[in-house]
Amino acid sequence: MAPLKVGDKLPEGVKFTWAPILEEDPTVCGRPQEFDANKEFAGKKVVLVSVPGAFTPGCQAFHVPPYIQKLDELKTKGVDAVAIIAFNDAFVMNAWGKVNKAKEPVYFLSDDKTQFSKNYGRRDGTISYSENEPNPGQVTVSGADAILAKL
């Protein structure tokens, strides 16, 4: 699949694997299940953030936490959900979400089938912002502040 551009539609059939964070027992992982992005995000404004891997230094220190910390600001801009996507398996993504104290509507999704690995931004199925970081290890165009400025 070619990288998505602003104005593109999210291709049909993009699916992730998701292990829900169980609030009743945070030491237990939810059973991995299919997460159909087209179905789950239909009619919603969703910020999709694709990262190279869970727990990587830049992603954990600078990229992901601001999305959780600024969730209320994102919601005031009409964002319904935030999805953090990496190639790691659903159990690792679940653990990463727990470490960051994430709760719905922040989803830590596994792109273990690599159907969706380099695409950012979606508004009701249409890409509204798409950028790739020009310098690996630095968070500039894909950070929470950059997204808030574009909403």
PDB file of C-alpha atoms in Angstrom:
ATOM      1  CA  MET A   1       0.000   0.000   0.000  1.00  0.00           C
ATOM      2  CA  ALA A   2       1.371   3.433  -0.923  1.00  0.00           C
ATOM      3  CA  PRO A   3       1.667   5.978   1.887  1.00  0.00           C
ATOM      4  CA  LEU A   4      -1.592   7.813   2.438  1.00  0.00           C
ATOM      5  CA  LYS A   5      -1.856  11.480   1.581  1.00  0.00           C
ATOM      6  CA  VAL A   6      -4.224  14.203   2.746  1.00  0.00           C
ATOM      7  CA  GLY A   7      -7.592  13.617   1.092  1.00  0.00           C
ATOM      8  CA  ASP A   8      -7.090   9.853   0.658  1.00  0.00           C
ATOM      9  CA  LYS A   9      -9.588   7.412   2.098  1.00  0.00           C
ATOM     10  CA  LEU A  10      -8.405   4.782   4.530  1.00  0.00           C
ATOM     11  CA  PRO A  11      -8.322   1.544   2.534  1.00  0.00           C
ATOM     12  CA  GLU A  12     -11.027  -0.967   3.353  1.00  0.00           C
ATOM     13  CA  GLY A  13     -10.028  -3.972   5.380  1.00  0.00           C
ATOM     14  CA  VAL A  14      -7.359  -2.367   7.564  1.00  0.00           C
ATOM     15  CA  LYS A  15      -7.318  -4.441  10.717  1.00  0.00           C
ATOM     16  CA  PHE A  16      -5.182  -4.400  13.817  1.00  0.00           C
ATOM     17  CA  THR A  17      -4.873  -6.703  16.795  1.00  0.00           C
ATOM     18  CA  TRP A  18      -5.909  -5.268  20.146  1.00  0.00           C
ATOM     19  CA  ALA A  19      -5.625  -6.603  23.671  1.00  0.00           C
ATOM     20  CA  PRO A  20      -7.911  -4.415  25.821  1.00  0.00           C
ATOM     21  CA  ILE A  21      -6.588  -3.050  29.093  1.00  0.00           C
ATOM     22  CA  LEU A  22      -8.709  -4.623  31.819  1.00  0.00           C
ATOM     23  CA  GLU A  23      -9.305  -2.050  34.536  1.00  0.00           C
ATOM     24  CA  GLU A  24     -10.628  -4.639  36.986  1.00  0.00           C
ATOM     25  CA  ASP A  25      -7.212  -6.373  36.987  1.00  0.00           C
ATOM     26  CA  PRO A  26      -4.421  -4.383  35.363  1.00  0.00           C
ATOM     27  CA  THR A  27      -1.974  -7.263  35.851  1.00  0.00           C
ATOM     28  CA  VAL A  28      -3.946  -9.338  33.342  1.00  0.00           C
ATOM     29  CA  CYS A  29      -3.964  -8.751  29.616  1.00  0.00           C
ATOM     30  CA  GLY A  30      -7.205  -8.769  27.694  1.00  0.00           C
ATOM     31  CA  ARG A  31      -7.540 -11.511  25.112  1.00  0.00           C
ATOM     32  CA  PRO A  32      -6.184 -10.293  21.747  1.00  0.00           C
ATOM     33  CA  GLN A  33      -8.926  -9.618  19.252  1.00  0.00           C
ATOM     34  CA  GLU A  34      -9.338  -8.180  15.808  1.00  0.00           C
ATOM     35  CA  PHE A  35      -9.794  -4.413  15.698  1.00  0.00           C
ATOM     36  CA  ASP A  36     -11.414  -3.366  12.414  1.00  0.00           C
ATOM     37  CA  ALA A  37     -10.389   0.277  11.974  1.00  0.00           C
ATOM     38  CA  ASN A  38     -13.047   0.943   9.348  1.00  0.00           C
ATOM     39  CA  LYS A  39     -15.805  -0.285  11.659  1.00  0.00           C
ATOM     40  CA  GLU A  40     -14.497   1.000  15.000  1.00  0.00           C
ATOM     41  CA  PHE A  41     -13.624   4.470  13.708  1.00  0.00           C
ATOM     42  CA  ALA A  42     -16.567   4.965  11.325  1.00  0.00           C
ATOM     43  CA  GLY A  43     -17.932   8.481  11.625  1.00  0.00           C
ATOM     44  CA  LYS A  44     -15.252   9.479  14.130  1.00  0.00           C
ATOM     45  CA  LYS A  45     -12.343  11.867  14.084  1.00  0.00           C
ATOM     46  CA  VAL A  46      -9.327   9.756  15.016  1.00  0.00           C
ATOM     47  CA  VAL A  47      -5.664  10.631  15.441  1.00  0.00           C
ATOM     48  CA  LEU A  48      -3.587   7.667  14.252  1.00  0.00           C
ATOM     49  CA  VAL A  49       0.041   7.696  15.340  1.00  0.00           C
ATOM     50  CA  SER A  50       2.304   5.072  13.799  1.00  0.00           C
ATOM     51  CA  VAL A  51       5.570   4.525  15.663  1.00  0.00           C
ATOM     52  CA  PRO A  52       8.588   2.290  14.962  1.00  0.00           C
ATOM     53  CA  GLY A  53       8.140   0.284  18.139  1.00  0.00           C
ATOM     54  CA  ALA A  54       6.758   0.147  21.648  1.00  0.00           C
ATOM     55  CA  PHE A  55       9.021   1.368  24.425  1.00  0.00           C
ATOM     56  CA  THR A  56      11.586   2.847  22.022  1.00  0.00           C
ATOM     57  CA  PRO A  57      13.390   5.754  23.720  1.00  0.00           C
ATOM     58  CA  GLY A  58      12.015   8.616  21.616  1.00  0.00           C
ATOM     59  CA  CYS A  59       8.507   7.214  21.391  1.00  0.00           C
ATOM     60  CA  GLN A  60       8.229   6.560  25.117  1.00  0.00           C
ATOM     61  CA  ALA A  61       9.911   9.762  26.263  1.00  0.00           C
ATOM     62  CA  PHE A  62       8.561  12.311  23.781  1.00  0.00           C
ATOM     63  CA  HIS A  63       6.000  10.928  21.352  1.00  0.00           C
ATOM     64  CA  VAL A  64       3.286   8.939  23.102  1.00  0.00           C
ATOM     65  CA  PRO A  65       2.841  10.465  26.600  1.00  0.00           C
ATOM     66  CA  PRO A  66       1.794  13.918  25.295  1.00  0.00           C
ATOM     67  CA  TYR A  67      -1.148  12.351  23.436  1.00  0.00           C
ATOM     68  CA  ILE A  68      -2.429  10.940  26.711  1.00  0.00           C
ATOM     69  CA  GLN A  69      -1.643  14.100  28.676  1.00  0.00           C
ATOM     70  CA  LYS A  70      -3.355  16.313  26.077  1.00  0.00           C
ATOM     71  CA  LEU A  71      -6.370  14.079  25.457  1.00  0.00           C
ATOM     72  CA  ASP A  72      -8.783  16.706  26.797  1.00  0.00           C
ATOM     73  CA  GLU A  73      -7.314  19.328  24.432  1.00  0.00           C
ATOM     74  CA  LEU A  74      -7.630  16.915  21.525  1.00  0.00           C
ATOM     75  CA  LYS A  75     -11.259  16.253  22.479  1.00  0.00           C
ATOM     76  CA  THR A  76     -12.019  19.998  22.446  1.00  0.00           C
ATOM     77  CA  LYS A  77     -10.789  19.969  18.832  1.00  0.00           C
ATOM     78  CA  GLY A  78     -13.290  17.232  18.020  1.00  0.00           C
ATOM     79  CA  VAL A  79     -11.043  14.189  18.337  1.00  0.00           C
ATOM     80  CA  ASP A  80     -12.988  11.083  19.339  1.00  0.00           C
ATOM     81  CA  ALA A  81     -10.065   8.664  19.743  1.00  0.00           C
ATOM     82  CA  VAL A  82      -6.294   8.313  19.551  1.00  0.00           C
ATOM     83  CA  ALA A  83      -4.716   5.137  18.193  1.00  0.00           C
ATOM     84  CA  ILE A  84      -1.054   4.371  18.785  1.00  0.00           C
ATOM     85  CA  ILE A  85       0.108   1.798  16.264  1.00  0.00           C
ATOM     86  CA  ALA A  86       3.289  -0.294  16.181  1.00  0.00           C
ATOM     87  CA  PHE A  87       4.425  -3.622  14.769  1.00  0.00           C
ATOM     88  CA  ASN A  88       4.804  -5.156  18.239  1.00  0.00           C
ATOM     89  CA  ASP A  89       2.375  -7.900  19.238  1.00  0.00           C
ATOM     90  CA  ALA A  90      -0.857  -7.097  21.072  1.00  0.00           C
ATOM     91  CA  PHE A  91       0.545  -8.130  24.468  1.00  0.00           C
ATOM     92  CA  VAL A  92       3.459  -5.691  24.191  1.00  0.00           C
ATOM     93  CA  MET A  93       1.113  -2.930  23.021  1.00  0.00           C
ATOM     94  CA  ASN A  94      -1.173  -3.683  25.980  1.00  0.00           C
ATOM     95  CA  ALA A  95       1.763  -3.406  28.388  1.00  0.00           C
ATOM     96  CA  TRP A  96       2.841  -0.141  26.770  1.00  0.00           C
ATOM     97  CA  GLY A  97      -0.651   1.262  27.212  1.00  0.00           C
ATOM     98  CA  LYS A  98      -0.637   0.237  30.882  1.00  0.00           C
ATOM     99  CA  VAL A  99       2.741   1.872  31.515  1.00  0.00           C
ATOM    100  CA  ASN A 100       1.325   5.088  30.050  1.00  0.00           C
ATOM    101  CA  LYS A 101      -1.915   4.768  32.067  1.00  0.00           C
ATOM    102  CA  ALA A 102      -3.960   4.812  28.878  1.00  0.00           C
ATOM    103  CA  LYS A 103      -7.714   4.325  28.894  1.00  0.00           C
ATOM    104  CA  GLU A 104     -10.239   4.364  26.089  1.00  0.00           C
ATOM    105  CA  PRO A 105     -10.490   6.341  23.834  1.00  0.00           C
ATOM    106  CA  VAL A 106      -6.709   5.863  23.589  1.00  0.00           C
ATOM    107  CA  TYR A 107      -5.973   2.551  21.892  1.00  0.00           C
ATOM    108  CA  PHE A 108      -2.605   0.799  21.679  1.00  0.00           C
ATOM    109  CA  LEU A 109      -2.968  -1.331  18.553  1.00  0.00           C
ATOM    110  CA  SER A 110      -0.727  -3.968  17.050  1.00  0.00           C
ATOM    111  CA  ASP A 111      -0.043  -3.762  13.330  1.00  0.00           C
ATOM    112  CA  ASP A 112       1.338  -7.287  13.429  1.00  0.00           C
ATOM    113  CA  LYS A 113       0.213  -7.928   9.857  1.00  0.00           C
ATOM    114  CA  THR A 114       1.768  -4.594   8.723  1.00  0.00           C
ATOM    115  CA  GLN A 115      -1.402  -3.506   6.924  1.00  0.00           C
ATOM    116  CA  PHE A 116      -0.990   0.009   8.201  1.00  0.00           C
ATOM    117  CA  SER A 117       2.497   1.080   9.128  1.00  0.00           C
ATOM    118  CA  LYS A 118       3.254   4.580   7.879  1.00  0.00           C
ATOM    119  CA  ASN A 119      -0.011   6.514   7.857  1.00  0.00           C
ATOM    120  CA  TYR A 120      -1.173   9.331  10.103  1.00  0.00           C
ATOM    121  CA  GLY A 121      -4.414  11.298  10.542  1.00  0.00           C
ATOM    122  CA  ARG A 122      -7.983  10.372   9.679  1.00  0.00           C
ATOM    123  CA  ARG A 123     -11.274  12.238   9.698  1.00  0.00           C
ATOM    124  CA  ASP A 124     -14.336  10.084   8.976  1.00  0.00           C
ATOM    125  CA  GLY A 125     -12.312   7.823   6.720  1.00  0.00           C
ATOM    126  CA  THR A 126     -10.447  10.639   4.977  1.00  0.00           C
ATOM    127  CA  ILE A 127      -6.833  11.502   5.735  1.00  0.00           C
ATOM    128  CA  SER A 128      -6.704  15.094   6.983  1.00  0.00           C
ATOM    129  CA  TYR A 129      -3.018  15.295   8.007  1.00  0.00           C
ATOM    130  CA  SER A 130      -0.105  13.066   7.104  1.00  0.00           C
ATOM    131  CA  GLU A 131       3.550  13.592   7.939  1.00  0.00           C
ATOM    132  CA  ASN A 132       6.620  11.440   8.424  1.00  0.00           C
ATOM    133  CA  GLU A 133       9.312  12.516  10.839  1.00  0.00           C
ATOM    134  CA  PRO A 134      12.274  13.805   8.788  1.00  0.00           C
ATOM    135  CA  ASN A 135      14.833  12.892  11.469  1.00  0.00           C
ATOM    136  CA  PRO A 136      14.463   9.551  13.240  1.00  0.00           C
ATOM    137  CA  GLY A 137      14.540   9.955  16.996  1.00  0.00           C
ATOM    138  CA  GLN A 138      13.092  13.467  16.903  1.00  0.00           C
ATOM    139  CA  VAL A 139       9.410  14.227  17.349  1.00  0.00           C
ATOM    140  CA  THR A 140       8.426  17.330  15.395  1.00  0.00           C
ATOM    141  CA  VAL A 141       5.664  16.962  12.794  1.00  0.00           C
ATOM    142  CA  SER A 142       3.916  13.965  14.389  1.00  0.00           C
ATOM    143  CA  GLY A 143       3.804  15.032  18.037  1.00  0.00           C
ATOM    144  CA  ALA A 144       0.682  15.992  19.936  1.00  0.00           C
ATOM    145  CA  ASP A 145       1.410  19.730  19.648  1.00  0.00           C
ATOM    146  CA  ALA A 146       1.822  19.494  15.855  1.00  0.00           C
ATOM    147  CA  ILE A 147      -1.463  17.605  15.591  1.00  0.00           C
ATOM    148  CA  LEU A 148      -3.299  20.072  17.836  1.00  0.00           C
ATOM    149  CA  ALA A 149      -2.084  22.919  15.617  1.00  0.00           C
ATOM    150  CA  LYS A 150      -3.509  21.192  12.520  1.00  0.00           C
ATOM    151  CA  LEU A 151      -6.945  20.385  13.961  1.00  0.00           C
TER     152      LEU A 151
END
